[in-house]
CSV table of C-alpha atoms and ligand atoms in Angstrom, one decimal:
chain,number,residue,atom,x,y,z
X,18,MET,CA,-24.7,24.2,-22.1
X,19,PRO,CA,-21.4,26.0,-22.8
X,20,ARG,CA,-22.0,29.7,-23.5
X,21,VAL,CA,-18.8,30.1,-25.6
X,22,ALA,CA,-18.1,28.1,-28.8
X,23,PRO,CA,-15.5,25.3,-28.1
X,24,SER,CA,-13.6,26.2,-31.3
X,25,SER,CA,-12.2,29.4,-29.7
X,26,PRO,CA,-9.2,29.0,-27.4
X,27,ARG,CA,-10.9,31.3,-24.9
X,28,GLY,CA,-14.0,29.2,-25.2
X,29,ARG,CA,-12.0,26.0,-24.3
X,30,SER,CA,-10.4,27.7,-21.3
X,31,VAL,CA,-13.8,28.9,-20.1
X,32,ILE,CA,-15.2,25.4,-20.5
X,33,PHE,CA,-12.2,23.9,-18.7
X,34,ALA,CA,-12.5,26.3,-15.8
X,35,ALA,CA,-16.2,25.7,-15.6
X,36,SER,CA,-15.7,21.8,-15.6
X,37,GLN,CA,-12.9,22.2,-12.9
X,38,SER,CA,-15.2,24.3,-10.7
X,39,SER,CA,-18.1,21.8,-11.2
X,40,THR,CA,-15.8,18.9,-10.2
X,41,ALA,CA,-14.7,20.8,-7.1
X,42,CYS,CA,-18.3,21.5,-6.3
X,43,LEU,CA,-19.2,17.8,-6.7
X,44,ASP,CA,-16.2,16.9,-4.5
X,45,ASP,CA,-17.5,19.3,-1.8
X,46,GLU,CA,-20.8,17.5,-2.0
X,47,HIS,CA,-19.2,14.1,-1.6
X,48,ARG,CA,-17.1,15.4,1.4
X,49,ALA,CA,-20.2,16.8,3.1
X,50,ALA,CA,-22.1,13.5,2.6
X,51,ILE,CA,-19.2,11.3,3.8
X,52,GLU,CA,-18.9,13.5,6.9
X,53,LYS,CA,-22.6,13.0,7.7
X,54,LEU,CA,-22.5,9.3,7.0
X,55,ARG,CA,-19.3,8.7,8.9
X,56,GLN,CA,-21.0,10.0,12.1
X,57,GLU,CA,-24.4,8.2,11.5
X,58,ARG,CA,-22.6,4.8,10.8
X,59,ASN,CA,-20.0,5.2,13.5
X,60,ALA,CA,-17.4,4.6,10.8
X,61,VAL,CA,-13.6,5.1,10.6
X,62,ILE,CA,-12.0,5.8,7.3
X,63,LEU,CA,-8.5,4.3,6.9
X,64,ALA,CA,-6.3,5.1,3.9
X,65,HIS,CA,-3.0,3.9,2.5
X,66,TYR,CA,-0.4,6.4,1.4
X,67,TYR,CA,-1.0,5.3,-2.2
X,68,GLN,CA,-4.5,6.7,-2.3
X,69,GLU,CA,-5.5,9.9,-4.3
X,70,PRO,CA,-4.8,13.0,-2.3
X,71,ALA,CA,-8.5,13.8,-2.1
X,72,VAL,CA,-9.1,10.4,-0.4
X,73,GLN,CA,-6.1,10.8,2.0
X,74,ASP,CA,-7.5,14.2,3.0
X,75,ILE,CA,-10.8,12.8,4.3
X,76,ALA,CA,-9.3,9.8,6.1
X,77,ASP,CA,-9.3,9.5,9.9
X,78,PHE,CA,-5.9,7.8,9.7
X,79,ILE,CA,-3.3,7.3,6.9
X,80,GLY,CA,-0.6,4.7,7.2
X,81,ASP,CA,1.5,1.9,5.8
X,82,SER,CA,0.3,-1.7,5.8
X,83,LEU,CA,1.6,-2.4,9.4
X,84,GLU,CA,0.1,0.8,10.9
X,85,LEU,CA,-3.2,0.2,9.1
X,86,SER,CA,-3.4,-3.3,10.5
X,87,ARG,CA,-2.7,-2.1,14.0
X,88,LYS,CA,-5.4,0.6,13.6
X,89,ALA,CA,-8.0,-1.9,12.2
X,90,ALA,CA,-7.3,-4.1,15.2
X,91,ALA,CA,-7.7,-1.3,17.8
X,92,THR,CA,-10.6,0.9,16.5
X,93,ASP,CA,-13.9,1.3,18.5
X,94,ALA,CA,-15.8,2.2,15.3
X,95,GLU,CA,-18.5,-0.3,14.1
X,96,VAL,CA,-17.6,0.2,10.5
X,97,ILE,CA,-14.2,0.4,8.8
X,98,VAL,CA,-14.0,1.9,5.4
X,99,PHE,CA,-10.7,0.7,4.0
X,100,CYS,CA,-9.4,2.9,1.3
X,101,GLY,CA,-6.6,0.7,0.0
X,102,VAL,CA,-6.7,-2.7,-1.8
X,103,HIS,CA,-8.5,-6.0,-1.1
X,104,PHE,CA,-5.9,-7.8,0.9
X,105,MET,CA,-5.7,-4.8,3.3
X,106,ALA,CA,-9.5,-4.7,3.8
X,107,GLU,CA,-9.4,-8.5,4.2
X,108,THR,CA,-6.7,-8.2,6.9
X,109,ALA,CA,-8.9,-5.7,8.8
X,110,LYS,CA,-11.8,-8.2,8.6
X,111,ILE,CA,-9.5,-11.0,9.9
X,112,LEU,CA,-8.6,-8.8,12.9
X,113,SER,CA,-12.0,-7.3,13.5
X,114,PRO,CA,-14.6,-10.0,12.5
X,115,ASP,CA,-17.5,-8.3,14.3
X,116,LYS,CA,-17.1,-5.0,12.4
X,117,THR,CA,-18.4,-4.2,8.9
X,118,VAL,CA,-15.4,-3.7,6.7
X,119,LEU,CA,-16.2,-1.8,3.5
X,120,ILE,CA,-14.0,-1.3,0.5
X,121,PRO,CA,-15.1,1.5,-1.9
X,122,ASP,CA,-14.2,-0.6,-5.0
X,123,LEU,CA,-14.2,-4.4,-4.8
X,124,GLU,CA,-12.0,-4.5,-8.0
X,125,ALA,CA,-9.1,-2.9,-6.0
X,126,GLY,CA,-6.8,-6.0,-6.1
X,127,CYS,CA,-3.0,-6.4,-6.1
X,128,SER,CA,-0.7,-7.9,-8.7
X,129,LEU,CA,1.3,-9.6,-5.8
X,130,ALA,CA,-1.7,-11.2,-4.2
X,131,ASP,CA,-2.9,-12.3,-7.7
X,132,ALA,CA,0.5,-13.9,-8.4
X,133,CYS,CA,0.1,-16.3,-5.6
X,134,PRO,CA,-2.9,-18.6,-6.0
X,135,ALA,CA,-3.7,-20.8,-3.0
X,136,ASP,CA,-3.5,-24.2,-4.7
X,137,ALA,CA,-0.2,-23.6,-6.4
X,138,PHE,CA,1.2,-22.2,-3.0
X,139,ALA,CA,0.0,-25.3,-1.2
X,140,ARG,CA,2.0,-27.5,-3.7
X,141,PHE,CA,5.1,-25.2,-3.2
X,142,ARG,CA,4.9,-25.5,0.5
X,143,SER,CA,4.5,-29.3,0.3
X,144,GLN,CA,7.8,-29.4,-1.6
X,145,HIS,CA,9.4,-27.6,1.4
X,146,PRO,CA,7.8,-29.3,4.4
X,147,ASP,CA,10.6,-28.3,6.9
X,148,HIS,CA,10.5,-24.6,6.1
X,149,ILE,CA,9.0,-21.7,8.2
X,150,VAL,CA,6.5,-20.0,5.9
X,151,VAL,CA,6.8,-16.2,6.0
X,152,SER,CA,4.3,-14.3,3.8
X,153,TYR,CA,4.3,-10.6,3.0
X,154,ILE,CA,0.9,-9.1,4.0
X,155,ASN,CA,0.3,-8.4,0.3
X,156,CYS,CA,-1.4,-11.8,-0.2
X,157,SER,CA,-4.9,-13.3,0.1
X,158,ALA,CA,-6.5,-14.7,3.3
X,159,ALA,CA,-6.0,-18.2,1.8
X,160,ILE,CA,-2.3,-17.6,1.6
X,161,LYS,CA,-2.1,-16.1,5.1
X,162,ALA,CA,-4.0,-19.2,6.4
X,163,GLN,CA,-1.1,-21.3,5.0
X,164,SER,CA,1.6,-19.2,6.6
X,165,ASP,CA,3.5,-19.3,9.9
X,166,LEU,CA,4.2,-15.6,10.1
X,167,ILE,CA,3.1,-12.5,8.2
X,168,CYS,CA,5.3,-9.5,7.7
X,169,THR,CA,5.1,-6.1,6.1
X,170,SER,CA,7.8,-4.1,4.4
X,171,SER,CA,8.5,-2.2,7.6
X,172,ASN,CA,9.1,-5.2,9.9
X,173,ALA,CA,10.2,-8.0,7.5
X,174,VAL,CA,13.9,-7.7,8.3
X,175,ASP,CA,13.4,-7.5,12.0
X,176,LEU,CA,11.0,-10.5,12.1
X,177,VAL,CA,13.1,-12.8,9.8
X,178,LYS,CA,16.2,-12.1,12.1
X,179,GLN,CA,14.1,-13.4,15.1
X,180,LEU,CA,13.4,-16.8,13.4
X,181,PRO,CA,15.4,-19.9,14.7
X,182,GLU,CA,18.7,-20.2,12.8
X,183,ASN,CA,18.3,-23.9,12.3
X,184,ARG,CA,15.1,-23.7,10.3
X,185,PRO,CA,15.0,-22.9,6.5
X,186,ILE,CA,12.6,-20.1,5.4
X,187,LEU,CA,10.2,-19.9,2.6
X,188,PHE,CA,9.2,-16.3,1.6
X,189,ALA,CA,6.2,-15.3,-0.5
X,190,PRO,CA,5.0,-13.6,-2.6
X,191,ASP,CA,7.4,-10.8,-3.4
X,192,GLN,CA,10.7,-11.9,-4.8
X,193,ASN,CA,12.2,-8.3,-4.8
X,194,LEU,CA,11.3,-7.7,-1.1
X,195,GLY,CA,12.5,-11.3,-0.4
X,196,ARG,CA,15.9,-10.6,-2.0
X,197,TRP,CA,16.3,-7.4,0.0
X,198,VAL,CA,15.3,-9.1,3.3
X,199,GLN,CA,17.9,-11.9,2.6
X,200,ALA,CA,20.6,-9.3,2.1
X,201,GLN,CA,19.6,-7.3,5.2
X,202,SER,CA,19.1,-10.3,7.5
X,203,GLY,CA,21.8,-12.6,6.3
X,204,ARG,CA,19.2,-15.4,6.2
X,205,GLU,CA,18.9,-17.6,3.0
X,206,MET,CA,15.3,-17.9,1.9
X,207,THR,CA,13.4,-19.8,-0.8
X,208,LEU,CA,11.4,-17.2,-2.8
X,209,TRP,CA,8.1,-17.4,-4.4
X,210,PRO,CA,8.5,-15.6,-7.8
X,211,GLY,CA,5.9,-12.8,-7.5
X,212,SER,CA,6.3,-9.1,-8.0
X,213,CYS,CA,4.5,-5.7,-8.0
X,214,ILE,CA,3.6,-4.3,-11.4
X,215,VAL,CA,4.1,-0.8,-10.1
X,216,HIS,CA,7.5,-1.2,-8.5
X,217,GLU,CA,8.8,-3.2,-11.5
X,218,SER,CA,7.8,-0.4,-13.8
X,219,PHE,CA,10.3,2.3,-12.8
X,220,SER,CA,12.7,3.4,-15.5
X,221,GLU,CA,16.5,3.1,-14.4
X,222,GLN,CA,17.3,5.6,-17.3
X,223,ALA,CA,14.8,8.1,-16.0
X,224,LEU,CA,16.2,7.6,-12.5
X,225,LEU,CA,19.7,8.2,-13.6
X,226,GLY,CA,18.6,11.3,-15.5
X,227,LEU,CA,16.9,12.7,-12.4
X,228,LYS,CA,20.0,12.0,-10.3
X,229,SER,CA,22.2,13.9,-12.7
X,230,GLN,CA,19.8,16.9,-12.8
X,231,HIS,CA,19.5,16.9,-9.0
X,232,PRO,CA,22.9,15.6,-7.7
X,233,LYS,CA,22.1,16.6,-4.1
X,234,ALA,CA,18.8,14.8,-4.0
X,235,GLU,CA,18.5,11.7,-1.8
X,236,VAL,CA,17.0,8.7,-3.4
X,237,LEU,CA,14.3,7.0,-1.3
X,238,ALA,CA,13.2,3.6,-2.5
X,239,HIS,CA,10.6,0.9,-1.5
X,240,PRO,CA,12.0,-2.6,-1.1
X,241,GLU,CA,9.5,-3.9,-3.7
X,242,CYS,CA,11.6,-2.3,-6.4
X,243,MET,CA,13.9,-4.4,-8.6
X,244,PRO,CA,17.5,-5.0,-7.2
X,245,HIS,CA,19.2,-2.9,-9.9
X,246,LEU,CA,17.1,0.1,-8.9
X,247,LEU,CA,17.7,-0.4,-5.2
X,248,GLU,CA,21.4,-0.2,-5.9
X,249,HIS,CA,20.9,3.6,-6.7
X,250,ALA,CA,19.0,4.2,-3.4
X,251,ASP,CA,20.4,6.2,-0.4
X,252,PHE,CA,17.5,4.9,1.8
X,253,ILE,CA,15.3,1.8,1.5
X,254,GLY,CA,12.1,1.3,3.6
X,255,SER,CA,8.4,1.0,3.7
X,256,THR,CA,6.2,4.0,2.8
X,257,SER,CA,6.0,5.2,6.4
X,258,LYS,CA,9.8,4.8,6.8
X,259,MET,CA,10.4,6.8,3.6
X,260,LEU,CA,8.1,9.6,5.0
X,261,GLN,CA,10.1,9.6,8.3
X,262,ARG,CA,13.3,9.8,6.4
X,263,ALA,CA,12.1,12.8,4.4
X,264,GLN,CA,11.4,14.5,7.6
X,265,GLN,CA,14.6,13.7,9.4
X,266,SER,CA,17.2,13.8,6.6
X,267,LYS,CA,19.3,17.0,6.1
X,268,ALA,CA,18.7,16.7,2.3
X,269,GLU,CA,16.4,19.3,0.7
X,270,SER,CA,15.3,17.3,-2.2
X,271,PHE,CA,14.3,13.7,-2.8
X,272,ILE,CA,13.7,11.3,-5.7
X,273,VAL,CA,11.1,8.9,-4.6
X,274,LEU,CA,11.0,5.3,-6.0
X,275,THR,CA,7.5,4.2,-5.0
X,276,GLU,CA,3.9,4.9,-5.9
X,277,PRO,CA,3.6,8.7,-6.1
X,278,GLY,CA,0.6,8.9,-3.8
X,279,ILE,CA,3.1,9.1,-0.9
X,280,LEU,CA,4.3,12.5,-2.2
X,281,HIS,CA,1.1,14.1,-1.0
X,282,GLN,CA,2.0,13.4,2.7
X,283,MET,CA,5.7,14.2,2.1
X,284,ARG,CA,4.8,17.7,0.8
X,285,LEU,CA,2.3,18.2,3.6
X,286,LYS,CA,4.7,17.2,6.3
X,287,VAL,CA,7.8,18.9,4.9
X,288,PRO,CA,6.6,21.7,2.7
X,289,ASP,CA,10.0,23.3,2.4
X,290,LYS,CA,11.6,20.3,0.7
X,291,SER,CA,11.0,19.1,-2.8
X,292,PHE,CA,10.0,15.6,-4.0
X,293,LEU,CA,10.2,14.0,-7.4
X,294,ASP,CA,8.6,10.8,-8.6
X,295,VAL,CA,10.2,8.5,-11.2
X,296,PRO,CA,8.2,7.6,-14.3
X,297,GLY,CA,7.6,4.1,-15.7
X,298,SER,CA,10.0,2.6,-18.3
X,299,ASP,CA,8.0,3.7,-21.4
X,300,GLY,CA,7.4,7.2,-19.9
X,301,CYS,CA,4.0,5.8,-19.0
X,302,SER,CA,2.1,6.7,-15.8
X,303,CYS,CA,2.3,3.1,-14.7
X,304,ASN,CA,4.1,4.2,-11.6
X,305,ALA,CA,0.6,4.9,-10.2
X,306,CYS,CA,-1.1,1.7,-8.8
X,307,PRO,CA,-4.1,1.1,-10.9
X,308,TYR,CA,-5.8,-0.8,-8.1
X,309,MET,CA,-5.2,1.7,-5.3
X,310,ARG,CA,-6.5,4.5,-7.6
X,311,LEU,CA,-9.9,2.9,-8.1
X,312,ASN,CA,-11.1,4.4,-4.8
X,313,THR,CA,-12.7,7.8,-5.2
X,314,LEU,CA,-14.8,10.2,-3.0
X,315,GLU,CA,-17.9,9.2,-4.9
X,316,LYS,CA,-17.4,5.5,-4.2
X,317,ILE,CA,-16.6,6.2,-0.5
X,318,GLN,CA,-19.9,8.0,-0.2
X,319,GLN,CA,-21.7,5.2,-2.1
X,320,CYS,CA,-20.3,2.4,0.1
X,321,LEU,CA,-21.3,4.3,3.3
X,322,GLU,CA,-24.8,4.8,1.9
X,323,THR,CA,-25.3,1.2,0.8
X,324,MET,CA,-23.0,-0.5,3.3
X,325,SER,CA,-21.5,-2.4,0.4
X,326,PRO,CA,-19.2,-3.9,-0.9
X,327,ALA,CA,-18.4,-5.5,2.4
X,328,ILE,CA,-15.6,-8.0,3.0
X,329,GLU,CA,-16.9,-11.5,3.8
X,330,LEU,CA,-14.7,-14.4,4.9
X,331,GLU,CA,-15.2,-18.0,5.6
X,332,GLU,CA,-14.7,-18.3,9.4
X,333,SER,CA,-12.3,-21.3,9.1
X,334,ILE,CA,-10.0,-19.4,6.8
X,335,ARG,CA,-10.3,-16.3,9.0
X,336,ILE,CA,-9.2,-18.2,12.1
X,337,GLN,CA,-6.2,-19.8,10.4
X,338,ALA,CA,-5.2,-16.5,8.8
X,339,LEU,CA,-5.5,-14.6,12.1
X,340,ARG,CA,-2.7,-16.7,13.8
X,341,PRO,CA,0.2,-15.6,11.7
X,342,ILE,CA,-1.0,-12.0,11.7
X,343,GLN,CA,-1.3,-12.0,15.5
X,344,LYS,CA,2.2,-13.5,15.7
X,345,MET,CA,3.5,-10.6,13.5
X,346,LEU,CA,1.8,-8.0,15.8
X,347,GLU,CA,3.3,-9.6,18.9
X,348,MET,CA,6.8,-9.9,17.4
X,349,SER,CA,6.8,-6.3,16.1
X,350,LYS,CA,5.7,-4.5,19.3
F,420,13P,P1,3.8,-0.4,2.7
F,420,13P,O1,3.0,0.9,2.8
F,420,13P,O2,3.6,-1.3,3.9
F,420,13P,O3,5.3,0.0,2.5
F,420,13P,O4,3.4,-1.2,1.4
F,420,13P,C1,3.5,-0.8,0.1
F,420,13P,C2,2.6,-1.4,-0.8
F,420,13P,O5,2.9,-1.8,-1.9
F,420,13P,C3,1.2,-1.7,-0.4
F,420,13P,O6,0.6,-2.3,-1.4
F,421,SF4,FE1,-0.1,-4.4,-5.0
F,421,SF4,FE2,1.9,-3.0,-6.0
F,421,SF4,FE3,-0.5,-1.9,-6.0
F,421,SF4,FE4,0.8,-2.3,-3.7
F,421,SF4,S1,1.5,-0.9,-5.4
F,421,SF4,S2,-1.3,-2.7,-4.1
F,421,SF4,S3,2.0,-4.2,-4.2
F,421,SF4,S4,0.1,-3.7,-7.2
């Protein structure tokens, strides 16, 4: 029970400080429990850059989609706790079927994966029978199973450039990434009309405002952003490429057009530089991915305790989905 009446301002600040310290205490308890369970279960915790800083801080490995797939394929651990979204955990299961792959919150989906249902995609493919089907890794196992090649934002341009020039290409499900890959590779592609709710939310007006307040800042953007926003970027790349750029660039400040979870690693890796995120178009906090942010320390502890939710896949789909992922890993060595 609070000892000071909440109506007094000092009372409110005492209650706030008390609740902050009890949250910190609870987080310490979760961290200690996770550490113990991680050893007992022989588990590895993988986290994407868009996770909450507290989740990134307890991970064994943090990376972009390509690095996380490589790590999931190579680990010796018996259990993979995937702190990311469903398609990422599913990719880990496709690559490591004998391991238990846990996702702290099964509701952690993705607007891009949802925008590409398997039956509609099969119809789309049948309308373009001579096309090579290249799918962005942000899609379900059922879409991967219908694809010739998987790519991520860090290898898409390089992989598309390697495809035979006499074959037309169908690209799904992100039309913004697809347009950017077309421009970079010089290859025409037929695009599936999907998009990411986070990367479509950034306000151009807010970006221009930040640019005029910080004229020396470099603008780093993810290729899932809309084309009119990418026009303002000094550098475009996947999350890990943006992080590398922040480390290597001579600029001292950066405006970052992607999910703001990445700012945590940027600030840790280059503490002497400054990083600004860009708000959503209505000043909303919709620049944070609502799916990625479902994972918490408490849910990581719970999933290691109960060994659920675990990713399960039909073996026939897994085998078909594995082929284009392996092709990607071979082509992007
Ligand atoms: P990358 O980390 O591979 O750039 O992917 C970004 C993303 O939107 C993941 O959902
Ligand atoms: Fe999907 Fe966009 Fe969230 Fe990435 S940021 S998981 S693409 S909704």
